[in-house]
Coordinates of C-alpha atoms in Angstrom, one line a residue:
X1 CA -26.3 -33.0 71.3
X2 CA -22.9 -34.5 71.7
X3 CA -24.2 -37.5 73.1
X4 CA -26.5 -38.2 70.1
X5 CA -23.4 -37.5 67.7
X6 CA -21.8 -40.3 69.5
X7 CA -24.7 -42.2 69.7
X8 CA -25.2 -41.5 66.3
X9 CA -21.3 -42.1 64.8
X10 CA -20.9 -45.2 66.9
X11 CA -24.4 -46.6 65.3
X12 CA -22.5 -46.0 61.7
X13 CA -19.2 -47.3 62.8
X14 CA -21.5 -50.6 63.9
X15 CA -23.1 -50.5 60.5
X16 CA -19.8 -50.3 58.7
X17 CA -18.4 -52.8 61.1
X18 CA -21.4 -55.3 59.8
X19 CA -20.9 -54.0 56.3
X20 CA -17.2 -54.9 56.3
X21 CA -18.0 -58.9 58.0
X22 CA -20.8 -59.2 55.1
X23 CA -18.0 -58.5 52.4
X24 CA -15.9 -61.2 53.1
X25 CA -18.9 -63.9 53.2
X26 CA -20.4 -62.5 49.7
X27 CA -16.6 -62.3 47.9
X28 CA -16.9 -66.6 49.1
X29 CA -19.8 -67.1 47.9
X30 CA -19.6 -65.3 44.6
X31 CA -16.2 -66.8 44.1
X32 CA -17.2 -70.1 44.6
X33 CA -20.6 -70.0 42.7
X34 CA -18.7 -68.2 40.2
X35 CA -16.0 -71.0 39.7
X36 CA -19.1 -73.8 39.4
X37 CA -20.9 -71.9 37.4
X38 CA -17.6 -71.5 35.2
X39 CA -17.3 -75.5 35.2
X40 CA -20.9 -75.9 33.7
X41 CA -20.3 -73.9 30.6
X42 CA -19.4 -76.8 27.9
X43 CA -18.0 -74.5 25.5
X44 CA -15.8 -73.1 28.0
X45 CA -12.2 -72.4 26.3
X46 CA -13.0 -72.3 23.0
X47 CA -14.1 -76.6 23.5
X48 CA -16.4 -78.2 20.7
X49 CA -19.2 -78.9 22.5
X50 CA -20.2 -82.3 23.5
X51 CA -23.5 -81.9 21.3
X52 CA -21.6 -80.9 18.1
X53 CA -19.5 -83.4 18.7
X54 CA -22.8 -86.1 18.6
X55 CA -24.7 -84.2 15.9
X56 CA -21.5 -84.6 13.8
X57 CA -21.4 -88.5 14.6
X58 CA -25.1 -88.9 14.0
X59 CA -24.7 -87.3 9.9
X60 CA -22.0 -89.6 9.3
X61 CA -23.6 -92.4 10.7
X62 CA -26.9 -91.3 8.6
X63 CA -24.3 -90.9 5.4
X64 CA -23.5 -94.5 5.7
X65 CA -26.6 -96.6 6.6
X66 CA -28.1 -94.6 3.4
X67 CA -32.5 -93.2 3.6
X68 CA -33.0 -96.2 3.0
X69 CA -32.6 -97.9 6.0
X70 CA -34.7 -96.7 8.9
X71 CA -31.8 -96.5 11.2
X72 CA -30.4 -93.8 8.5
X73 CA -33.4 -91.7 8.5
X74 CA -33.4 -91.6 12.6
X75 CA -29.9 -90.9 13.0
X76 CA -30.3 -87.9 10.1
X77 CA -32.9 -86.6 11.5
X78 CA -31.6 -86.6 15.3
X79 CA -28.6 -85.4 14.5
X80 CA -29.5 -82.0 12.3
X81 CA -31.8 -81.9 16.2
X82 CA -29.0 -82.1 18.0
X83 CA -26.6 -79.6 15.9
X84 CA -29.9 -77.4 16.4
X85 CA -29.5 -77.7 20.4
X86 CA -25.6 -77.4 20.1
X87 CA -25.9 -73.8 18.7
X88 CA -29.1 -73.2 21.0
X89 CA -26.7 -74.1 23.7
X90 CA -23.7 -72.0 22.8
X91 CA -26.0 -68.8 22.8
X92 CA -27.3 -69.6 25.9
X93 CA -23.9 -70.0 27.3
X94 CA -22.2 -67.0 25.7
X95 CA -25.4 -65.0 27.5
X96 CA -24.7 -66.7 30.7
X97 CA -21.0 -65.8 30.4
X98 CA -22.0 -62.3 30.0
X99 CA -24.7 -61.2 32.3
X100 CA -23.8 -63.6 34.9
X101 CA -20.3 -65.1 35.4
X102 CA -18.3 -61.8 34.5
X103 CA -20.7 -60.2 36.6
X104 CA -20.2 -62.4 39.7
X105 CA -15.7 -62.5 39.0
X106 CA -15.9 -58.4 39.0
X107 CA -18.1 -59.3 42.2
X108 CA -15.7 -61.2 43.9
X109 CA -12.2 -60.4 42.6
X110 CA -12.7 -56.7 41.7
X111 CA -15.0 -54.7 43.5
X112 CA -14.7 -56.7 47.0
X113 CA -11.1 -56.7 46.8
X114 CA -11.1 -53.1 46.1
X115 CA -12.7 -52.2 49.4
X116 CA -10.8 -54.4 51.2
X117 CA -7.9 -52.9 49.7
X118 CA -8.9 -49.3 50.6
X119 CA -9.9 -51.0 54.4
X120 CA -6.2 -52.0 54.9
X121 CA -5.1 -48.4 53.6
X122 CA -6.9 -46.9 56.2
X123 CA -5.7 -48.9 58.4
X124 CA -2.3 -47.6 57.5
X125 CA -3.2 -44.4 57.7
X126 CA -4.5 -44.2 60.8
X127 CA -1.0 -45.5 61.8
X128 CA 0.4 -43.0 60.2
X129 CA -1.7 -40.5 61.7
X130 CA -1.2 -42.3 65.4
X131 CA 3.2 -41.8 64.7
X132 CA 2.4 -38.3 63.4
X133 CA 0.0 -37.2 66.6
X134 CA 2.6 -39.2 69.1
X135 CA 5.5 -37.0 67.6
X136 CA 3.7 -34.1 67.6
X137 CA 3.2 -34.4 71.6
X138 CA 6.5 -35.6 72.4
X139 CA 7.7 -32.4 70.9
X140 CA 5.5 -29.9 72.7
X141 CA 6.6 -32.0 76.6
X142 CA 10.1 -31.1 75.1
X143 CA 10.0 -27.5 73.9
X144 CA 9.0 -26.6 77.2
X145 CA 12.2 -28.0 79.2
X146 CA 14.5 -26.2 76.4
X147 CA 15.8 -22.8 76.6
X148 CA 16.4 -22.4 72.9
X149 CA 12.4 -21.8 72.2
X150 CA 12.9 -20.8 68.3
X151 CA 13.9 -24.2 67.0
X152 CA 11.9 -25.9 69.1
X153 CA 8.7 -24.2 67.5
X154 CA 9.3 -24.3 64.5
X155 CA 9.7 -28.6 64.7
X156 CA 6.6 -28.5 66.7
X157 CA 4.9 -26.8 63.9
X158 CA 6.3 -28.9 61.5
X159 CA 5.1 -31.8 63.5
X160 CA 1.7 -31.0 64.0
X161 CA 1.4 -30.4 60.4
X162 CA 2.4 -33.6 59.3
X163 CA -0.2 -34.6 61.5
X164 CA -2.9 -32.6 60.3
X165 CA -1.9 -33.9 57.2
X166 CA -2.2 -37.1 58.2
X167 CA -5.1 -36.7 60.2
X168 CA -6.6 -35.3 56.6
X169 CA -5.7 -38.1 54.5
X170 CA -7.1 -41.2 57.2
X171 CA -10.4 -38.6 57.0
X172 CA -10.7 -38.6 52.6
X173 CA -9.4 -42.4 52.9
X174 CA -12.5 -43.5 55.7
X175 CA -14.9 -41.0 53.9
X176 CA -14.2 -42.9 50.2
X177 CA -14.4 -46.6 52.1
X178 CA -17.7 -45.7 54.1
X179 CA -18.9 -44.0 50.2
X180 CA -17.7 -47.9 48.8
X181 CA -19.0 -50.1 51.8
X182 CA -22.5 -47.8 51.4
X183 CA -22.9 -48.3 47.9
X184 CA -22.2 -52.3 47.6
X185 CA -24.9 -52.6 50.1
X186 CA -27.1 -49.9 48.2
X187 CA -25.9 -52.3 44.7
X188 CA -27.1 -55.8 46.9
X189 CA -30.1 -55.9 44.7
X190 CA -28.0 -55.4 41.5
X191 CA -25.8 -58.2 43.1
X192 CA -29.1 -61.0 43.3
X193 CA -30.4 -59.9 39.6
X194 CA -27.4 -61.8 38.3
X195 CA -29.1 -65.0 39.5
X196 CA -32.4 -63.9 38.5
X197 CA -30.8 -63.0 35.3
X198 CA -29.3 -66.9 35.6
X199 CA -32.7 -68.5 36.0
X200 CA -34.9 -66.7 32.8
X201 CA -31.8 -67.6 30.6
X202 CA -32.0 -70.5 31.5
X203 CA -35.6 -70.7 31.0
X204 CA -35.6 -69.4 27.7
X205 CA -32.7 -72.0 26.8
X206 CA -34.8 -74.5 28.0
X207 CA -37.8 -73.5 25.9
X208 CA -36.5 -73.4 23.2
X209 CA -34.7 -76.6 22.9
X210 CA -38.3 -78.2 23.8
X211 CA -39.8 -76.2 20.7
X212 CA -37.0 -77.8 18.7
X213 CA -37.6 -81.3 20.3
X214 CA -41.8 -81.1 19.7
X215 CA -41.0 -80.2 16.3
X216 CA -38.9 -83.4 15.3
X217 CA -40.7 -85.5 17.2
X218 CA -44.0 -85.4 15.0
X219 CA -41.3 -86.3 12.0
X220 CA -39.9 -89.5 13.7
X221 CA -43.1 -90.7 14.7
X222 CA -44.1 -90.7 11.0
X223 CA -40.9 -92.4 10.0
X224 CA -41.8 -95.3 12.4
X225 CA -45.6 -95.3 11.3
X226 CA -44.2 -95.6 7.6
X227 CA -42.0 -97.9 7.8
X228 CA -43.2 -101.1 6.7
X229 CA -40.9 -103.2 8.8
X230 CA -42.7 -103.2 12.2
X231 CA -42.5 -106.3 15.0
X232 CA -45.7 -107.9 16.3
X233 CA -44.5 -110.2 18.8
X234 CA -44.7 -108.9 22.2
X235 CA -47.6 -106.0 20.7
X236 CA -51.2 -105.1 22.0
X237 CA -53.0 -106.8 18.6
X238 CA -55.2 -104.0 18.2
X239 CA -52.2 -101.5 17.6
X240 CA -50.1 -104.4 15.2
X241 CA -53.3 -104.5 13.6
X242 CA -53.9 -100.7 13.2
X243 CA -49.7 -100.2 11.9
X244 CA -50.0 -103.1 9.6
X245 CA -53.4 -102.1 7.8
X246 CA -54.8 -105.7 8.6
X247 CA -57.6 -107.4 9.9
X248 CA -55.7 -110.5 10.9
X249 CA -52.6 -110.4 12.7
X250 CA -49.9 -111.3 10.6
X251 CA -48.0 -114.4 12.3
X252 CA -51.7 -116.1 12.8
X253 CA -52.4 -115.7 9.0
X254 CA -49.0 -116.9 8.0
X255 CA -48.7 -119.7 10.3
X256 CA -52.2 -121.1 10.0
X257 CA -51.8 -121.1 5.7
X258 CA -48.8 -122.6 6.3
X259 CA -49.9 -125.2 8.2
X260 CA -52.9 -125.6 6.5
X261 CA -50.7 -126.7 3.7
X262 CA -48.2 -128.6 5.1
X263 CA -49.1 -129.4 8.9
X264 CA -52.7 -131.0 9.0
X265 CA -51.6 -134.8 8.5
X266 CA -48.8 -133.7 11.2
X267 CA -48.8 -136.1 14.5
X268 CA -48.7 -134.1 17.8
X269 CA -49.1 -130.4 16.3
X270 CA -49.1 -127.7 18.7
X271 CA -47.9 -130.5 21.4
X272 CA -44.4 -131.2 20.2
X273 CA -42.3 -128.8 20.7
X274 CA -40.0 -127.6 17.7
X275 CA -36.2 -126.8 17.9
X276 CA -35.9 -123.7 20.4
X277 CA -33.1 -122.0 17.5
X278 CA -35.1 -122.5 15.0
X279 CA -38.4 -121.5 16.2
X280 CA -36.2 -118.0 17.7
X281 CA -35.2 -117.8 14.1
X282 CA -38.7 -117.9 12.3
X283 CA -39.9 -115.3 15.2
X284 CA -38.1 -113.5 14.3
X285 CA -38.5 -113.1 10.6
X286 CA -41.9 -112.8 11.1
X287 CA -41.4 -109.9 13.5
X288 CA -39.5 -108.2 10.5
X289 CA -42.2 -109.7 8.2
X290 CA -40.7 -112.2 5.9
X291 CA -40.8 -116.2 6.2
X292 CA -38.5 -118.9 4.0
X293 CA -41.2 -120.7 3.2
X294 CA -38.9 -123.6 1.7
X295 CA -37.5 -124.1 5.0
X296 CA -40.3 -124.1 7.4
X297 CA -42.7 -126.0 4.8
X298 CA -40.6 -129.2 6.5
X299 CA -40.7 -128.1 10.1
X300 CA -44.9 -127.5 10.3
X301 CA -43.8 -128.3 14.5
X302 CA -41.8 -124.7 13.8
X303 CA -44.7 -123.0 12.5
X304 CA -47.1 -124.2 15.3
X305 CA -44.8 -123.4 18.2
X306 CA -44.4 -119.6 16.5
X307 CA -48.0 -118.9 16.3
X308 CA -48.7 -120.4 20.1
X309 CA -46.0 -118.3 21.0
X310 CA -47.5 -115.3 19.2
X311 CA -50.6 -115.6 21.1
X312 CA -48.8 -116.6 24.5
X313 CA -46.6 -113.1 24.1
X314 CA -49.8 -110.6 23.5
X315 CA -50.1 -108.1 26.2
X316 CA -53.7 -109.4 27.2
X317 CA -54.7 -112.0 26.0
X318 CA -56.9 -113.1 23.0
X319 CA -59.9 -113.5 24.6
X320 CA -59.2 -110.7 27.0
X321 CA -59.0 -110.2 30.7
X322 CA -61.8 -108.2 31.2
X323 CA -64.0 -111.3 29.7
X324 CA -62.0 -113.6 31.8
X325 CA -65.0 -114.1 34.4
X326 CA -67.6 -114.4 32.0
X327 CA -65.5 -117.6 30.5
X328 CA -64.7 -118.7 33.6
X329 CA -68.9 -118.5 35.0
X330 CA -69.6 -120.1 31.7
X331 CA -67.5 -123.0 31.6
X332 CA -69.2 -123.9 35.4
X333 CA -73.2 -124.1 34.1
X334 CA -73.5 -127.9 33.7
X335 CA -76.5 -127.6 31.8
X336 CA -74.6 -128.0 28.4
X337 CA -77.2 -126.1 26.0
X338 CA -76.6 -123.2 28.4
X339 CA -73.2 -123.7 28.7
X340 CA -72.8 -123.4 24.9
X341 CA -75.1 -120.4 24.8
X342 CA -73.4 -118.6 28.2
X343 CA -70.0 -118.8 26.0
X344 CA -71.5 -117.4 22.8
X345 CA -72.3 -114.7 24.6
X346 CA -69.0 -114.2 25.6
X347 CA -67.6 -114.5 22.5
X348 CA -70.2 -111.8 21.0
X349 CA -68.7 -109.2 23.9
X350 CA -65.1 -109.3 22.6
X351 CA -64.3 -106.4 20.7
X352 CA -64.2 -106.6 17.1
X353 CA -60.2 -107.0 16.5
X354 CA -60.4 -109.9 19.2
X355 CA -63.6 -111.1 18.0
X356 CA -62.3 -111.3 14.1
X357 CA -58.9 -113.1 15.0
X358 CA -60.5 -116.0 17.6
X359 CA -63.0 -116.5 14.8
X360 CA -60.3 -117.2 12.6
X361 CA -58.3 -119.2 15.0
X362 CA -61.2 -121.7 16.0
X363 CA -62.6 -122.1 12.4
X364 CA -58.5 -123.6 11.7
X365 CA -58.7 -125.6 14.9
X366 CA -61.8 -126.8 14.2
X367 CA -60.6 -128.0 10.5
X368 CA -57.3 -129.4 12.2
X369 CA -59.7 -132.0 13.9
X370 CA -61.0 -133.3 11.0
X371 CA -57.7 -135.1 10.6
X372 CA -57.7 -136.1 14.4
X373 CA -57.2 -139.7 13.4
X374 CA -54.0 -139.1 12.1
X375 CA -52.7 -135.9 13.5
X376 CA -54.2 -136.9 17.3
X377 CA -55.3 -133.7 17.8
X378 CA -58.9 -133.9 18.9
X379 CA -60.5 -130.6 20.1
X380 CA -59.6 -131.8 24.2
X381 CA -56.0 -132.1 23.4
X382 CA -56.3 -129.0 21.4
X383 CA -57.5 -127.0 24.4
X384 CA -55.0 -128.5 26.8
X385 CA -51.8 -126.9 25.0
X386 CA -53.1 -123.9 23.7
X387 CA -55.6 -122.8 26.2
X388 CA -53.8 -121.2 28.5
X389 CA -52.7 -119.1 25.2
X390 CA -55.8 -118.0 24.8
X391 CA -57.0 -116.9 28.4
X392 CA -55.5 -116.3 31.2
X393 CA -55.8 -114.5 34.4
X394 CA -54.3 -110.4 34.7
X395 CA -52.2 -111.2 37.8
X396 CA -51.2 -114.6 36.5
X397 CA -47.6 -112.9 35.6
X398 CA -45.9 -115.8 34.7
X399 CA -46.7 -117.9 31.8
X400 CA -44.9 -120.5 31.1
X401 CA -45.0 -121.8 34.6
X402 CA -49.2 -121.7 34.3
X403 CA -48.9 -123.4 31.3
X404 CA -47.9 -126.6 33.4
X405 CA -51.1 -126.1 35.3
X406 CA -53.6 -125.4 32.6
X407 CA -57.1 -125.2 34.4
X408 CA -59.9 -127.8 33.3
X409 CA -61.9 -124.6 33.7
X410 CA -60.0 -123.4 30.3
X411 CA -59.9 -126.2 28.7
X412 CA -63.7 -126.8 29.5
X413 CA -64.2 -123.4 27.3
X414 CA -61.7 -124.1 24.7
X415 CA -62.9 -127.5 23.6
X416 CA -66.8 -126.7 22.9
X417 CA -65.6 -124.1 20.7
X418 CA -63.9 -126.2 18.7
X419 CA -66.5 -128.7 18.7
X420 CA -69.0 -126.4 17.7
X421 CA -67.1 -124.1 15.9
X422 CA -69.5 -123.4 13.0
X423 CA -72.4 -122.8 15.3
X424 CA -70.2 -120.2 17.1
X425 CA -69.2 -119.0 14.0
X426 CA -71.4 -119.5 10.8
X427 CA -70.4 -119.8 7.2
X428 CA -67.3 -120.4 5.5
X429 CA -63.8 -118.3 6.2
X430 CA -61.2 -117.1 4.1
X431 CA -58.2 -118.4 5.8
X432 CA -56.0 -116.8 2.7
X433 CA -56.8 -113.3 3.3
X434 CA -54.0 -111.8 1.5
X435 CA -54.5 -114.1 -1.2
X436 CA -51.3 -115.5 -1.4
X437 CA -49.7 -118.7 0.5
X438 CA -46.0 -118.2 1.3
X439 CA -43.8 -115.3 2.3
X440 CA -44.7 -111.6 2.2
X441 CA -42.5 -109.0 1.1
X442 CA -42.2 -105.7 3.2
X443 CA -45.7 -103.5 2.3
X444 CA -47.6 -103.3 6.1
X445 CA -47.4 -107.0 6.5
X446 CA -49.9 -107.4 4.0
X447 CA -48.5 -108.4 0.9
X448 CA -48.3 -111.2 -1.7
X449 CA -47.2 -114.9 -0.6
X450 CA -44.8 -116.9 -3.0
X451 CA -46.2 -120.1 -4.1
X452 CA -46.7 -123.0 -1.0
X453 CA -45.0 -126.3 -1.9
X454 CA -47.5 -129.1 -2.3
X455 CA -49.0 -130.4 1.0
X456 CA -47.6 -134.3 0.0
X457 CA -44.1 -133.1 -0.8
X458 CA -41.4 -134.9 0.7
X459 CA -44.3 -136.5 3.9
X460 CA -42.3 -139.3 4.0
X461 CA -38.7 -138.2 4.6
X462 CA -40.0 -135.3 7.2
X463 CA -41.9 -138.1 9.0
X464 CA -38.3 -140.0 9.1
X465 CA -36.2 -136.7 9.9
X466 CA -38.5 -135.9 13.0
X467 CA -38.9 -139.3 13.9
X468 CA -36.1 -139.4 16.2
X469 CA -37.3 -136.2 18.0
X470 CA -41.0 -137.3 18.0
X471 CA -41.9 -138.4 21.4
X472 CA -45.4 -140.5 22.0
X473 CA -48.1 -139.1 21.5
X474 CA -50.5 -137.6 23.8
X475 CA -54.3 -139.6 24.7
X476 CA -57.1 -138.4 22.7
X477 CA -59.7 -136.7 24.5
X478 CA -61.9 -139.5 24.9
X479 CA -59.5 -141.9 26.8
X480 CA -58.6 -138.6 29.0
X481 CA -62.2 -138.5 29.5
X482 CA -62.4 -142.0 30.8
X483 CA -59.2 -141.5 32.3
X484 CA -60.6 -138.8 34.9
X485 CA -64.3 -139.6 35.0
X486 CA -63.2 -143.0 36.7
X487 CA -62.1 -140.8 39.7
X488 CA -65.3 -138.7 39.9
X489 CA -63.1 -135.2 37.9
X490 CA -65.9 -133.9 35.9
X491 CA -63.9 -131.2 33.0
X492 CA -67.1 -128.8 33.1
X493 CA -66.3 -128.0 37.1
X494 CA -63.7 -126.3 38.7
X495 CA -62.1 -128.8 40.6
X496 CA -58.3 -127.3 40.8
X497 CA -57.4 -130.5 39.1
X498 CA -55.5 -130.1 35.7
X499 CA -54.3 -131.7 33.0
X500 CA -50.7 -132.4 34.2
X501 CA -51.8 -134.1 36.9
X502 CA -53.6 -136.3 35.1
X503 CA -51.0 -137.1 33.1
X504 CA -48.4 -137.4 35.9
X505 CA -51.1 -139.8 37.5
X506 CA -51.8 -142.1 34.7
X507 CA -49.2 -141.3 31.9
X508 CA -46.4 -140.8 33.8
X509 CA -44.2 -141.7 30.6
X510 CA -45.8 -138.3 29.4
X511 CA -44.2 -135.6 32.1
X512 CA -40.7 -134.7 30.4
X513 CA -43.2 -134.2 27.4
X514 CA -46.2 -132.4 28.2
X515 CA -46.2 -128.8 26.5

């Protein structure tokens, strides 16, 4: 039985040992995540937090630009979101402060250090007890050399009980340390609920702020869709068409009335290219939907360069990348009844939106021919600058380097569209759709034109102004035609010859020119 008490008690004092190693690891750790954890709070200190700071910013900012600027609107509405999130964050903080980093600095500079505290009594008093016990025996060896016995035994009794004392204050102190080190390992799981606790307030924080979020978000999505000022360059058509209420986009419409006004007569349209400032300049007012029509009647080259850049800038193109192998099988049948009827049906596959704008595209190019005598724009010159603005391949990537190597296998569908436009497309078209020439004010890109100057105004002195600018002009089809069949190039086969190199081959005078 004595052996198993010492068994037993040298077990505990292992445990206690362990116990007493463990404390000093968790009083790091807690101190440490304590002081991080400290560093995250934003309001710590009584600070403003950054958020209120920003919500703050954002109202002023909305008081200034006004409701009725779009940019107003946003920054009202994000920042009343963000003061929202501010005081969603400072009660998440203040729970956070109080369930988990008081918690933790009891952890680690009170409790911990109280135990270590008691540990370095005890230690004391176990020196103490060690002085008291060595006294105590040191007396006895010497009462028994003395011959004076009486004084002698009374110090020895005095001795031994200031050791008993002693001995019974190291027991209370061990007893109370062993109670402490016991119960902070009983109180571990207590310890690890603080970091549970950390996670679900954070949680809930978290869920919140995305309620908040989903709930403005429906708001500023209907401030965009509202707003009548939306950009089309750059846009899939089908969604410019859907946010502007049209059927036509809006920089095809306005460009072709425009030039149908004041460009047909024009030498060299959609081949000479117009200044690069001021065709940046009428993009973009017709991204924002308005157009001086006073100051691009006189620049028709303007006009022409916007709308090929309009349909050079669409995600996919016009005519689609999905029909881009039915063109291209279509443009190789040499037989040219089929030919013409292989590329109706291609044109009867594009979806409506596509369908509706190419339709009103070729029925212009097709009436821009008329005046090919003058203007030099036959349906082959035509389909050699715009195209590759029309169709081109999905891993193509770069555009305006294909644009110097436009395929004969394009241009071989372009062309007979043009040519035959009305059999393509029967009957007459409304070009004016809005029913307006000129600029339209902001209602969905769909709204009345001013009056269009007259088509003859000022001819003369914008055929004198560009004049200077105005290189010579490209071939007509049919010398192109002669040009190439001489060398065996046949325009309805894929030969991987194009247009440039014709031009480089025969025109060379053309190559700082061709567009």
């Amino acid at each position: 039985k004595s052996m198993n008490r010492l068994i037993i008690a040298a077990l505990f004092s292992f445990f206690l040992c362990q116990v007493e190693k463990r404390l000093e690891l968790v009083k790091q750790v807690s101190h440490s995540t304590h002081k991080k954890l400290t560093a995250c709070l934003q309001g710590q200190q009584g600070k403003k937090l950054p958020l209120t700071t920003l919500a703050q910013c954002m109202v002023e900012g909305a008081a200034v630009l006004g409701d009725e600027s779009l940019l107003g609107k946003m920054l009202k509405l994000c920042g009343e979101t963000q003061e929202k999130l501010a005081h969603e964050l400072i009660l998440f903080e203040l729970t956070i402060e109080r369930d988990v980093v008081d918690p933790l600095y009891d952890l680690a500079e009170v409790e911990i250090p109280n135990i270590q505290k008691q540990r370095k009594h005890l230690a004391k008093l176990v020196l103490d007890m060690d002085s008291a016990r060595t006294r105590y025996y040191q007396s006895t060896k010497s009462s028994g050399l003395s011959s004076n016995l009486q004084p002698t035994g009374a110090k020895a009794d005095h001795l031994r009980e200031e050791m008993e004392e002693a001995a019974n204050r190291m027991e209370i102190c061990r007893d109370q340390l062993s109670a402490d080190m016991y119960s902070f390992v009983a109180k571990e799981m207590d310890y690890a609920s603080y970091f549970q606790t950390l996670i679900e307030v954070q949680a809930e924080y978290h869920r919140k702020s995305l309620e908040l979020l989903q709930s403005v978000l429906p708001q500023i999505k209907a401030h965009q869709e509202t707003w009548v000022e939306k950009p089309c360059y750059g846009k899939p058509l089908e969604e410019h068409l859907a946010l502007s209420g049209r059927d036509i986009a809006f920089p095809i419409e306005a460009c072709v009335t425009m030039l149908l006004e004041c460009g047909m007569q024009e030498e060299g349209l959609f081949r000479i290219a117009p200044s690069a400032s001021k065709l940046k300049k009428l993009k973009a007012s017709l991204d924002c939907g308005v157009m001086d029509v006073q100051e691009y009647s006189a620049d028709p080259h303007a006009i022409a360069g916007a709308l090929k850049s309009y349909l050079r800038e669409l995600p996919e193109p016009l005519m689609t990348y999905e029909l881009y192998n039915d063109w291209i099988q279509a443009s190789n049948i040499q037989d040219q009844d089929k030919r013409l009827q292989a590329l109706l049906n291609a044109c009867e596959k594009l979806p409506p939106a596509n369908n509706n704008n190419f339709k009103y595209l070729i029925k212009f190019l097709s009436k821009l021919t008329e005046d090919q005598d003058v203007n030099k724009m036959t349906p082959g010159n035509i389909a050699i600058v715009l195209g590759p603005n029309l169709l081109w391949m999905h891993n193509e990537g770069n555009i305006p380097e294909m644009m110097t190597t436009v395929s004969l296998q394009i241009v071989g569908i372009i062309e007979p569209i043009i040519q035959h436009a009305d059999w393509f497309f029967p009957g007459e078209i409304e070009f004016n759709v809005t029913g307006n020439y000129g600029s339209p004010v902001h209602t969905n890109h769909n709204s009345n034109y001013s009056s269009m100057p007259s088509p003859d105004m000022e001819q003369m002195e914008r055929k004198q102004n560009d004049q200077s600018r105005r290189p010579l002009s490209v071939a007509t089809d049919n010398m192109m035609l002669e040009f190439y069949k001489k060398d065996g190039y046949d325009p309805s086969i894929s030969t991987g010859i194009t247009f440039k190199h014709i031009y480089e081959k025969y025109c060379p005078f053309y190559s700082t020119t061709f567009t």
